[in-house]
Coordinates of C-alpha atoms and ligand atoms in Angstrom, one line a residue:
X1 CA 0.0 0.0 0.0
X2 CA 1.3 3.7 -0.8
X3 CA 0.8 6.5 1.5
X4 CA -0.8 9.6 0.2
X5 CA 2.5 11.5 0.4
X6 CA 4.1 8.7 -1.6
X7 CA 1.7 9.1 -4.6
X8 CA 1.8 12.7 -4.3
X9 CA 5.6 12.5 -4.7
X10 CA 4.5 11.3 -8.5
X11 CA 2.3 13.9 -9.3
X12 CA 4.1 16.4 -11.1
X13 CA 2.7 20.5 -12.7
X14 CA 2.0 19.9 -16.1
X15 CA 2.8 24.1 -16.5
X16 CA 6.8 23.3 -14.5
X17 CA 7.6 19.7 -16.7
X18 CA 6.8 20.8 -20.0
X19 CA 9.6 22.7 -21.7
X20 CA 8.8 23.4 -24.8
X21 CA 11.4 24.8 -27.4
X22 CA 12.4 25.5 -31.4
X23 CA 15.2 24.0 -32.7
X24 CA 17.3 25.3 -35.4
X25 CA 20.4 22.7 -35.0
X26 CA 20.9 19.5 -33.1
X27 CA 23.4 22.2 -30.6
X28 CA 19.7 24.0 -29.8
X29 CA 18.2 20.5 -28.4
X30 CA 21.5 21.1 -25.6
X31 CA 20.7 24.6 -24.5
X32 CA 18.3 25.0 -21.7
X33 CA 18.0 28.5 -22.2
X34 CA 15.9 27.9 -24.8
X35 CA 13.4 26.6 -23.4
X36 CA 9.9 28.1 -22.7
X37 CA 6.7 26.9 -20.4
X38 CA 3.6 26.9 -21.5
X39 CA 0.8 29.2 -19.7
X40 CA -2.1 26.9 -19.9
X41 CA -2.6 23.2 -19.6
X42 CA -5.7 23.0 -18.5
X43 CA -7.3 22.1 -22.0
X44 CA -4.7 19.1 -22.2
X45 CA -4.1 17.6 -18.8
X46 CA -7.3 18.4 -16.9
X47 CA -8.5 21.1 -14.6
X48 CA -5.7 19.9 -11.7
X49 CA -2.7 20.8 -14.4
X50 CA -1.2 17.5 -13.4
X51 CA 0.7 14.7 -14.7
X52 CA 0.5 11.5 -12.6
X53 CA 3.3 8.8 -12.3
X54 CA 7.1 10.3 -12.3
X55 CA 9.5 11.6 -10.3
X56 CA 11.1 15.0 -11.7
X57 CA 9.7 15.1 -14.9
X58 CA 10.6 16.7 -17.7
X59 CA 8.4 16.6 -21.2
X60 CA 10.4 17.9 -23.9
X61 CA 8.2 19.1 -26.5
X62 CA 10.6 20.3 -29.6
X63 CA 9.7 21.9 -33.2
X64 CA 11.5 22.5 -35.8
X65 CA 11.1 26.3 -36.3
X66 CA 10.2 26.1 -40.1
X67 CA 7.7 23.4 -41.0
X68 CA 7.1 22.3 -37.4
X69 CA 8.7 18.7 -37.4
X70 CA 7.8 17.7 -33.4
X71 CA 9.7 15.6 -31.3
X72 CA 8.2 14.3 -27.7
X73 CA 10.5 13.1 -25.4
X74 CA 10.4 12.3 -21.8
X75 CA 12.9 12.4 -18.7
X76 CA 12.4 11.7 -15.2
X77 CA 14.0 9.9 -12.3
X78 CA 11.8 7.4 -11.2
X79 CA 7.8 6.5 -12.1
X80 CA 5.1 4.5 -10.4
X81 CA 4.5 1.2 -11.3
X82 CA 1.2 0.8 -9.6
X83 CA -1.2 2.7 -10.1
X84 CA 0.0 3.2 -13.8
X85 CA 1.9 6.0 -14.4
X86 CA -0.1 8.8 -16.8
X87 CA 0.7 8.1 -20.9
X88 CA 1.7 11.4 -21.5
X89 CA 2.5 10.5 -25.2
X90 CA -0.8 9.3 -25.7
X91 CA -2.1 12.4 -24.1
X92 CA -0.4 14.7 -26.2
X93 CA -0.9 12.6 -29.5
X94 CA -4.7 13.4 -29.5
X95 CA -3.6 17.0 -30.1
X96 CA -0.4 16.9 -32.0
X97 CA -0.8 15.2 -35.5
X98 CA 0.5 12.0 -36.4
X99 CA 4.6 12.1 -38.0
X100 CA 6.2 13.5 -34.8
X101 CA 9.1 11.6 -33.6
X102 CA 9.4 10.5 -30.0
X103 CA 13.5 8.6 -31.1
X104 CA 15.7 11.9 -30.4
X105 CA 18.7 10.3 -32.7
X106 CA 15.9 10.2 -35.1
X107 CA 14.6 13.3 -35.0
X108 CA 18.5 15.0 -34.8
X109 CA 18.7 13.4 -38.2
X110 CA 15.6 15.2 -39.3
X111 CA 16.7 18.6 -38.2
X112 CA 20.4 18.2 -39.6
X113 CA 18.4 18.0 -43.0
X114 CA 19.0 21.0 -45.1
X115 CA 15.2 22.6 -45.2
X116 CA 13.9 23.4 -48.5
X117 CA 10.4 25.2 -46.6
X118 CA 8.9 28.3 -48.5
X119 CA 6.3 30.4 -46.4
X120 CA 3.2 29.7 -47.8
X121 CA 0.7 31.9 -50.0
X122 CA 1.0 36.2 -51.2
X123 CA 3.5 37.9 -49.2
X124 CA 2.0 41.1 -47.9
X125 CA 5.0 42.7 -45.9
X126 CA 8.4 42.9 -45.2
X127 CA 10.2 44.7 -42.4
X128 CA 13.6 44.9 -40.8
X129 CA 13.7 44.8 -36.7
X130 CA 17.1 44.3 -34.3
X131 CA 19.1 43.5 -37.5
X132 CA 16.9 40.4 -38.3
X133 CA 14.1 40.3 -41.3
X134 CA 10.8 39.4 -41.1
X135 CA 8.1 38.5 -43.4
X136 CA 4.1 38.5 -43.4
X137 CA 2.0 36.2 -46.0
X138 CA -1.4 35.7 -46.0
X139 CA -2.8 32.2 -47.2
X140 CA -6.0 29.8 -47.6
X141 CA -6.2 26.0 -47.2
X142 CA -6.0 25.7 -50.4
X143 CA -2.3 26.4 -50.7
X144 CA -0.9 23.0 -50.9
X145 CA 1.0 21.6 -47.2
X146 CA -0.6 24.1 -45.6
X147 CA -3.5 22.2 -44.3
X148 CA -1.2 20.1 -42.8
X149 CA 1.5 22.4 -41.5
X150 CA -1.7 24.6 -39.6
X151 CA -2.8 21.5 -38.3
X152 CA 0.7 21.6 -36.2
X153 CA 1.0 25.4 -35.7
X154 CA -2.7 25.3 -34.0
X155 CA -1.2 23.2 -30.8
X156 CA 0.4 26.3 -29.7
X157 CA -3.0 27.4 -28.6
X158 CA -3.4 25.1 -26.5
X159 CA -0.4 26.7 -24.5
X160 CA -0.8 30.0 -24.6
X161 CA -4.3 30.7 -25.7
X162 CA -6.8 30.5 -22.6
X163 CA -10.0 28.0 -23.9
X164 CA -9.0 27.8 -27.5
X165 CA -10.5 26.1 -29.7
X166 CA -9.3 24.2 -33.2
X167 CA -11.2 26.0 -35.9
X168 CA -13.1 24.2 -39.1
X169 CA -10.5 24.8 -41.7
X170 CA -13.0 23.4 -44.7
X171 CA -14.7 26.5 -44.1
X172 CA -13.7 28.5 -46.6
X173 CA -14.2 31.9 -45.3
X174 CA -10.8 31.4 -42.9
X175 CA -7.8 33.7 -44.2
X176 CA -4.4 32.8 -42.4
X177 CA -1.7 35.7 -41.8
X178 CA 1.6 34.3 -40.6
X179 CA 5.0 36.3 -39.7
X180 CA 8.1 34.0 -40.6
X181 CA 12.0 35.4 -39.3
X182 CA 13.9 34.7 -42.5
X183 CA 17.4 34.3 -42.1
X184 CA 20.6 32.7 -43.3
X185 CA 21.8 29.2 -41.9
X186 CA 24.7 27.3 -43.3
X187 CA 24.5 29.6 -46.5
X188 CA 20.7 29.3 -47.6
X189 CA 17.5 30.8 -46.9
X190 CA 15.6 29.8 -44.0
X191 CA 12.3 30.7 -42.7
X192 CA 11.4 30.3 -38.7
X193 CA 7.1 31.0 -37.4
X194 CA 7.1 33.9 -35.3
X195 CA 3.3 34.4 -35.1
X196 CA 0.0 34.3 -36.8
X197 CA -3.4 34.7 -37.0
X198 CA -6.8 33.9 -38.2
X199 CA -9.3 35.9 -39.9
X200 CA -13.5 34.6 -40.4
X201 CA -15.2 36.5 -43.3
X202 CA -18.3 36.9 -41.9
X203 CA -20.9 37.8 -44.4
X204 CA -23.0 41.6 -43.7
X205 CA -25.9 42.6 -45.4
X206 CA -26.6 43.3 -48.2
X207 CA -23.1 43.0 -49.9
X208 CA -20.2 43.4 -47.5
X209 CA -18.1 42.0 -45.2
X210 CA -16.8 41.5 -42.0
X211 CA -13.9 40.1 -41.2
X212 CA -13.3 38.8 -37.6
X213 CA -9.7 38.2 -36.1
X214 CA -10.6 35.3 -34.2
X215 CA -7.1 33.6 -32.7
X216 CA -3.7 35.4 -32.6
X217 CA -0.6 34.2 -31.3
X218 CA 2.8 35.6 -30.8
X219 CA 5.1 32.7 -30.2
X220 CA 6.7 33.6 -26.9
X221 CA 10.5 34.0 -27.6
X222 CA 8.8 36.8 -29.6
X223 CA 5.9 38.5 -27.3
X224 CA 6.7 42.0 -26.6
X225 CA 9.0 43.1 -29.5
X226 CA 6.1 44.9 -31.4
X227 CA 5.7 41.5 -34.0
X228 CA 2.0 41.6 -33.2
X229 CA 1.4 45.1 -34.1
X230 CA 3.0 44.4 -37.2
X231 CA 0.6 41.4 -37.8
X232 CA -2.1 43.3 -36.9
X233 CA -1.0 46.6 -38.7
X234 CA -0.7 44.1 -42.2
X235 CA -4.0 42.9 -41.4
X236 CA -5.8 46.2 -41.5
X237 CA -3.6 47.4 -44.4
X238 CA -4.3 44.4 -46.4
X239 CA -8.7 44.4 -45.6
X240 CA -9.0 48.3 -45.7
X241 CA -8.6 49.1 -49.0
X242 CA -11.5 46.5 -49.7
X243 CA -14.8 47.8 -50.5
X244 CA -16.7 45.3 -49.6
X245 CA -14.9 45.1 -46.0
X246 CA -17.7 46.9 -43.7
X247 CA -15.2 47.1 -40.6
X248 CA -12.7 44.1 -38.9
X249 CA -13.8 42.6 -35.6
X250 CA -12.2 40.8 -32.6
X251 CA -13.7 37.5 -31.1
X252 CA -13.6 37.7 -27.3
X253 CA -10.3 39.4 -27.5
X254 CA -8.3 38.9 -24.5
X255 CA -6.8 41.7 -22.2
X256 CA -3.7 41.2 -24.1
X257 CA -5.0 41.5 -27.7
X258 CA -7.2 44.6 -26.1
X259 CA -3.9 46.3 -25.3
X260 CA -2.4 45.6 -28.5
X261 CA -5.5 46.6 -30.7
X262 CA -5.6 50.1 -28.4
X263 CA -2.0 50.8 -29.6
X264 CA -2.2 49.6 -33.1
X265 CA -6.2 51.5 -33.8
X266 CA -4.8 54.9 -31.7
X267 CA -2.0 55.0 -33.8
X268 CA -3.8 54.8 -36.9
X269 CA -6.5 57.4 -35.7
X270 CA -3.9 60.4 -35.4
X271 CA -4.1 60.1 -39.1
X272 CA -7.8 61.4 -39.2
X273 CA -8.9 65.0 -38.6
X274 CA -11.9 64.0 -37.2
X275 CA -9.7 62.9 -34.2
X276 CA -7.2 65.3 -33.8
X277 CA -8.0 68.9 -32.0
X278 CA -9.7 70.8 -32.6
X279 CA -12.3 68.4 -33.9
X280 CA -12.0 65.4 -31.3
X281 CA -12.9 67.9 -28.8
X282 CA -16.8 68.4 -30.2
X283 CA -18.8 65.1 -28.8
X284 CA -18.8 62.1 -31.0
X285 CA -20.5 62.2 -33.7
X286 CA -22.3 59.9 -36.5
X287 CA -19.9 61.7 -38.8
X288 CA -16.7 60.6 -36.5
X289 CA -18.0 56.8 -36.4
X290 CA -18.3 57.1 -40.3
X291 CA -14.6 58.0 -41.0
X292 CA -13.6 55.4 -38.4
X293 CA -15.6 52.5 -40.4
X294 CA -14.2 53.7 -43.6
X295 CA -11.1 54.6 -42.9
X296 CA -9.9 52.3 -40.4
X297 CA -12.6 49.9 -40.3
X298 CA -12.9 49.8 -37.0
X299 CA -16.9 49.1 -35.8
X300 CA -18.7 51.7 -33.5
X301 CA -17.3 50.3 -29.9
X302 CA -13.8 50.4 -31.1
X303 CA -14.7 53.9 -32.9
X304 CA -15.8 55.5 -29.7
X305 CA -13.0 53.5 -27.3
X306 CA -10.3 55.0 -30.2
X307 CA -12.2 59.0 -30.0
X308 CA -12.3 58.4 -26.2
X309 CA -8.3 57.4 -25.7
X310 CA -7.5 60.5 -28.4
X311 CA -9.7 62.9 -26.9
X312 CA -8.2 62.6 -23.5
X313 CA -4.8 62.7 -25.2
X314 CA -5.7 66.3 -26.5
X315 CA -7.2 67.4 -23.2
X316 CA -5.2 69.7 -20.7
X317 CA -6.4 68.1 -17.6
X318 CA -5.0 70.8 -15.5
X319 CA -7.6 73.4 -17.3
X320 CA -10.8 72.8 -14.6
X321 CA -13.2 73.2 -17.4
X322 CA -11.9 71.3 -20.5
X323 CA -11.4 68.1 -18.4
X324 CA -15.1 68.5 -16.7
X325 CA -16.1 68.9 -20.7
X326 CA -14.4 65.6 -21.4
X327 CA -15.0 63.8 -17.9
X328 CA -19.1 64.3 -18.8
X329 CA -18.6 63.5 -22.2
X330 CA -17.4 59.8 -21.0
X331 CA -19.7 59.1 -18.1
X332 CA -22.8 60.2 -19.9
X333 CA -21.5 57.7 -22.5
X334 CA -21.2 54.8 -19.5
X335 CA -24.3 56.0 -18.0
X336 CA -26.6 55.4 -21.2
X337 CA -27.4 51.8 -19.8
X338 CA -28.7 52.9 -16.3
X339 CA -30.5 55.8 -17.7
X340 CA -32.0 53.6 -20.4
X341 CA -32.8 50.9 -17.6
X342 CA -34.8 53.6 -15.8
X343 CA -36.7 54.7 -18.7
X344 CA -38.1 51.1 -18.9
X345 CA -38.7 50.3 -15.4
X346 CA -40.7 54.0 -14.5
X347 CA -42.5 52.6 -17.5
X348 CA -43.4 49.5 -16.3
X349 CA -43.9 50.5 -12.6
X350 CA -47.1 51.0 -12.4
X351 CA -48.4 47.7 -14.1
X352 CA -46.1 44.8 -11.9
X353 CA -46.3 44.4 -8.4
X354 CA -43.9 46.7 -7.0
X355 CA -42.2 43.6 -4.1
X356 CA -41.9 41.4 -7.1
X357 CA -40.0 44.3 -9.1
X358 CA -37.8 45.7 -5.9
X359 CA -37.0 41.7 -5.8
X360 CA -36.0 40.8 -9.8
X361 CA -34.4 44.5 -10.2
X362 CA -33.2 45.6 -7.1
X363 CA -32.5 49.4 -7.4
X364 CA -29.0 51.5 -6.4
X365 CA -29.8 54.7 -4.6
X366 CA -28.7 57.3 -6.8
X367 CA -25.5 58.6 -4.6
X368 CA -24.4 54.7 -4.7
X369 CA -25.0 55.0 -8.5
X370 CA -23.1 57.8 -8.8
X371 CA -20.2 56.5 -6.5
X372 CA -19.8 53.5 -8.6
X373 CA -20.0 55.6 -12.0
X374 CA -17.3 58.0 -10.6
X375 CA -14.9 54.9 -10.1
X376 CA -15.7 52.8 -13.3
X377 CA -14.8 56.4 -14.7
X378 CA -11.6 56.5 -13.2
X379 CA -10.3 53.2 -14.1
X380 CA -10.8 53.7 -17.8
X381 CA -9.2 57.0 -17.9
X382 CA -6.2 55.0 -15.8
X383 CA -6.4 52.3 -19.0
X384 CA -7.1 55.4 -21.6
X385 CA -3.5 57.0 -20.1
X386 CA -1.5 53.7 -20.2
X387 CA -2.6 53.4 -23.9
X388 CA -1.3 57.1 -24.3
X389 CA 1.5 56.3 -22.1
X390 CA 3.0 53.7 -24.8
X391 CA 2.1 55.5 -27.9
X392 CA 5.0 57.8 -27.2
X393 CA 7.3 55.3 -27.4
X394 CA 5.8 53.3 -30.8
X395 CA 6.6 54.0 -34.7
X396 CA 5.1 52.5 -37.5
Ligands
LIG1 C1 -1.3 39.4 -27.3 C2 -0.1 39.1 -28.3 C3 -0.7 38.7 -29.7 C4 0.6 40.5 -28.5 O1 1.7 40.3 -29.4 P1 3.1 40.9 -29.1 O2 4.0 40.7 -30.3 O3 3.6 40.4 -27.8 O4 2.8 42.4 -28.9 P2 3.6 43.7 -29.3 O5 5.0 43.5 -28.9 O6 3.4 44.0 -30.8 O7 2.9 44.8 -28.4 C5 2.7 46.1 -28.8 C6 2.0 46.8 -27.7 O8 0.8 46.2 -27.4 C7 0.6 46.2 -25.9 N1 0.7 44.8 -25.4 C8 0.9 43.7 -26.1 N2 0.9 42.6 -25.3 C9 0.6 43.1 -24.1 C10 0.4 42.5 -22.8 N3 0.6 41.1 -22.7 N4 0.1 43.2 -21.8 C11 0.0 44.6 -21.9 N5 0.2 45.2 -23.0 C12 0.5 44.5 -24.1 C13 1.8 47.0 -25.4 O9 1.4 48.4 -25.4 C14 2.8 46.7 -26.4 O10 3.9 47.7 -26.4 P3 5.1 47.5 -25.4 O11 5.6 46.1 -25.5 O12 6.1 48.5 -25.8 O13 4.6 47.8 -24.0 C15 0.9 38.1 -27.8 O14 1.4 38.5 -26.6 C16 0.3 36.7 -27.6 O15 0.2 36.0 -28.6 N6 -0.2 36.4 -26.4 C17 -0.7 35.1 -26.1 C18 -2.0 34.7 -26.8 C19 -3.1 35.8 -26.8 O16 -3.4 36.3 -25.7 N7 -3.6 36.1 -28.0 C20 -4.7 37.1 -28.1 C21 -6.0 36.5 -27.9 S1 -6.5 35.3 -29.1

């Protein structure tokens, strides 16, 4: 019989033992330092993040940088024989596709291989960052070894994508933007994934568009260096000049994306009058949404988040009057709910039994209201000034 703290010596945090890595040369399986964890495991190895049945384990998920070529190995000291230790290869296998190698003197030989991978589909853009080059194509499904080579770059979700989700690729609607490094190894061209993205074409009556960014990842060893901007930035460049594109949405974006979109649609609105002084100052206007759809097709939330951020840009806050203009500009816009809420229910007062109403819509007193208005307002404008904060220090 085991004791409880025996097995739990053999339970090990999925999040700690994976490392996963890219490897350009058989030298980069030997470098730590390469190395990265994943941020969620959840989708793969349950709620508890836990792998059952070894003693300091490691599970060394490798890739090959250019067409994805996966190797699973894994190291530990000791495992359980009884109860049977977790198949962690079988675990993964139901989410990486079959062809990855789990012989390491195999898969060396792979790598050593000199790679003949092209990026696939139209390249869009090219630009130049810390002395490296990097390149942004957009492709379908259609582009032969692409189906296959997405069905590999998709795991990354799992890791660093909270509840992602596989997407039907037979639809045809999905557009794929990818960044690849390219560089020079061993004296030919090579290509390595940075990042990519997906984008629905959803259909908008009567005869438009509406293209929805629905995953987008930055592989880690590149978050934070401005290569999702550029993805982003060559998204809008390549949809806006599209008539039939009515305005580019964001499914569920996450706090992260939010904060990148913010940089990336603020940057592009100090290109429009209608969003500079002395215009931005004047309340927001049909017309101001109008050149934001057509000119940055952005949709009316993102419109008035974007006039918002540059309107508090262009306002002195230490004259009394100009920031009262622009605080009551904002919180009547956050209000508009709760006054539309109590339109409906002095409407409907006098018809329902007022205990059965107090119950289903129990009402704020009006200072309360105003208290919690007051500091909803003041952690915007604390996420409106970060946004401003950073755009001093981004280019194009
Ligand atoms: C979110 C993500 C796509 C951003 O890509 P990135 O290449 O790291 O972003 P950039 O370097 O271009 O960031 C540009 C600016 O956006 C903002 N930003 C980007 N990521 C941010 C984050 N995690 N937190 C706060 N601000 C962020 C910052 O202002 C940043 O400028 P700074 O680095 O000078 O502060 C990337 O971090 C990622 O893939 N994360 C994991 C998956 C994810 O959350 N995807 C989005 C939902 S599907």
């Amino acid at each position: 019989m085991f004791s409880v703290k025996d097995l739990e010596s053999f339970i090990s945090k999925a999040s700690t033992s994976l490392e996963i890595k890219f490897v350009r040369s058989e030298a980069d399986i030997f470098d730590d330092s390469l190395a990265f964890a994943p941020v969620f495991t959840h989708q793969v190895f349950g709620e508890n993040e836990a792998i059952f049945g070894y003693k300091d384990l490691k599970v060394k998920l490798y890739h090959t940088p250019d067409t994805l070529s996966t190797y699973i190995g894994l190291k530990y000291t000791s495992q359980s024989d009884s109860p049977k230790p977790d198949n962690v290869v079988k675990i993964l296998s139901e989410y990486i596709p079959e062809g990855f190698c789990t012989n390491l003197d195999e898969y060396i030989r792979r790598i050593t291989v000199p790679s003949s991978f092209k990026p696939f589909g139209e390249l869009l853009h090219v630009y130049n960052q810390n002395d490296a080059t990097y390149e942004v194509y957009k492709t379908n499904i259609e582009c032969p070894g692409f189906r296959e080579y997405h069905e590999r770059l998709q795991t990354f979700l799992l890791w660093f994508v909270d509840a992602s989700s596989f997407i039907d690729v037979d639809d045809e609607k999905w557009n794929f933007y990818l960044i690849f490094e390219k560089h020079t190894q061993c004296g030919s061209t090579c290509y390595s994934i940075v990042g990519y993205t997906t984008v629905y074409d959803f259909y908008a009556y009567p005869d438009k568009v509406r293209p929805r960014i629905s995953q987008m990842l930055v592989l880690p060893p590149f978050q934070r260096k401005g290569h999702g901007a550029k993805l982003l930035q060559t998204v809008y460049d390549n949809l806006t000049p599209d008539p039939r594109v009515l305005d580019v949405t964001v499914e569920d974006p996450s706090d992260e994306f939010t904060a990148l979109r913010d940089v990336v649609d603020i940057r592009n609105g100090l290109g429009l009058e209608a969003l500079r002084p002395p215009l931005v100052h004047q309340e927001f206007s049909k017309d101001t949404e109008r050149v934001c759809r057509e000119r940055l097709k952005l949709n009316r939330k993102q419109a008035r988040r974007v006039y918002e951020i540059l309107r508090l840009k262009a306002t002195d806050r230490s004259n009394a009057e100009e920031y009262k203009a622009y605080r009551l500009s904002v919180k009547n816009r956050m209000n508009g709910p709760y006054q539309r809420e109590q339109k409906d229910m002095k409407r409907v007062q006098d018809f329902v039994d007022p205990t059965e109403l107090a119950l289903t819509h129990p009402q704020v007193s009006h200072e309360d209201h105003m208290t919690q208005l007051h500091q909803d307002y003041k952690a915007l404008e604390g996420e409106y000034l970060n946004v401003i904060e950073k755009l001093a220090s981004h280019t194009r």
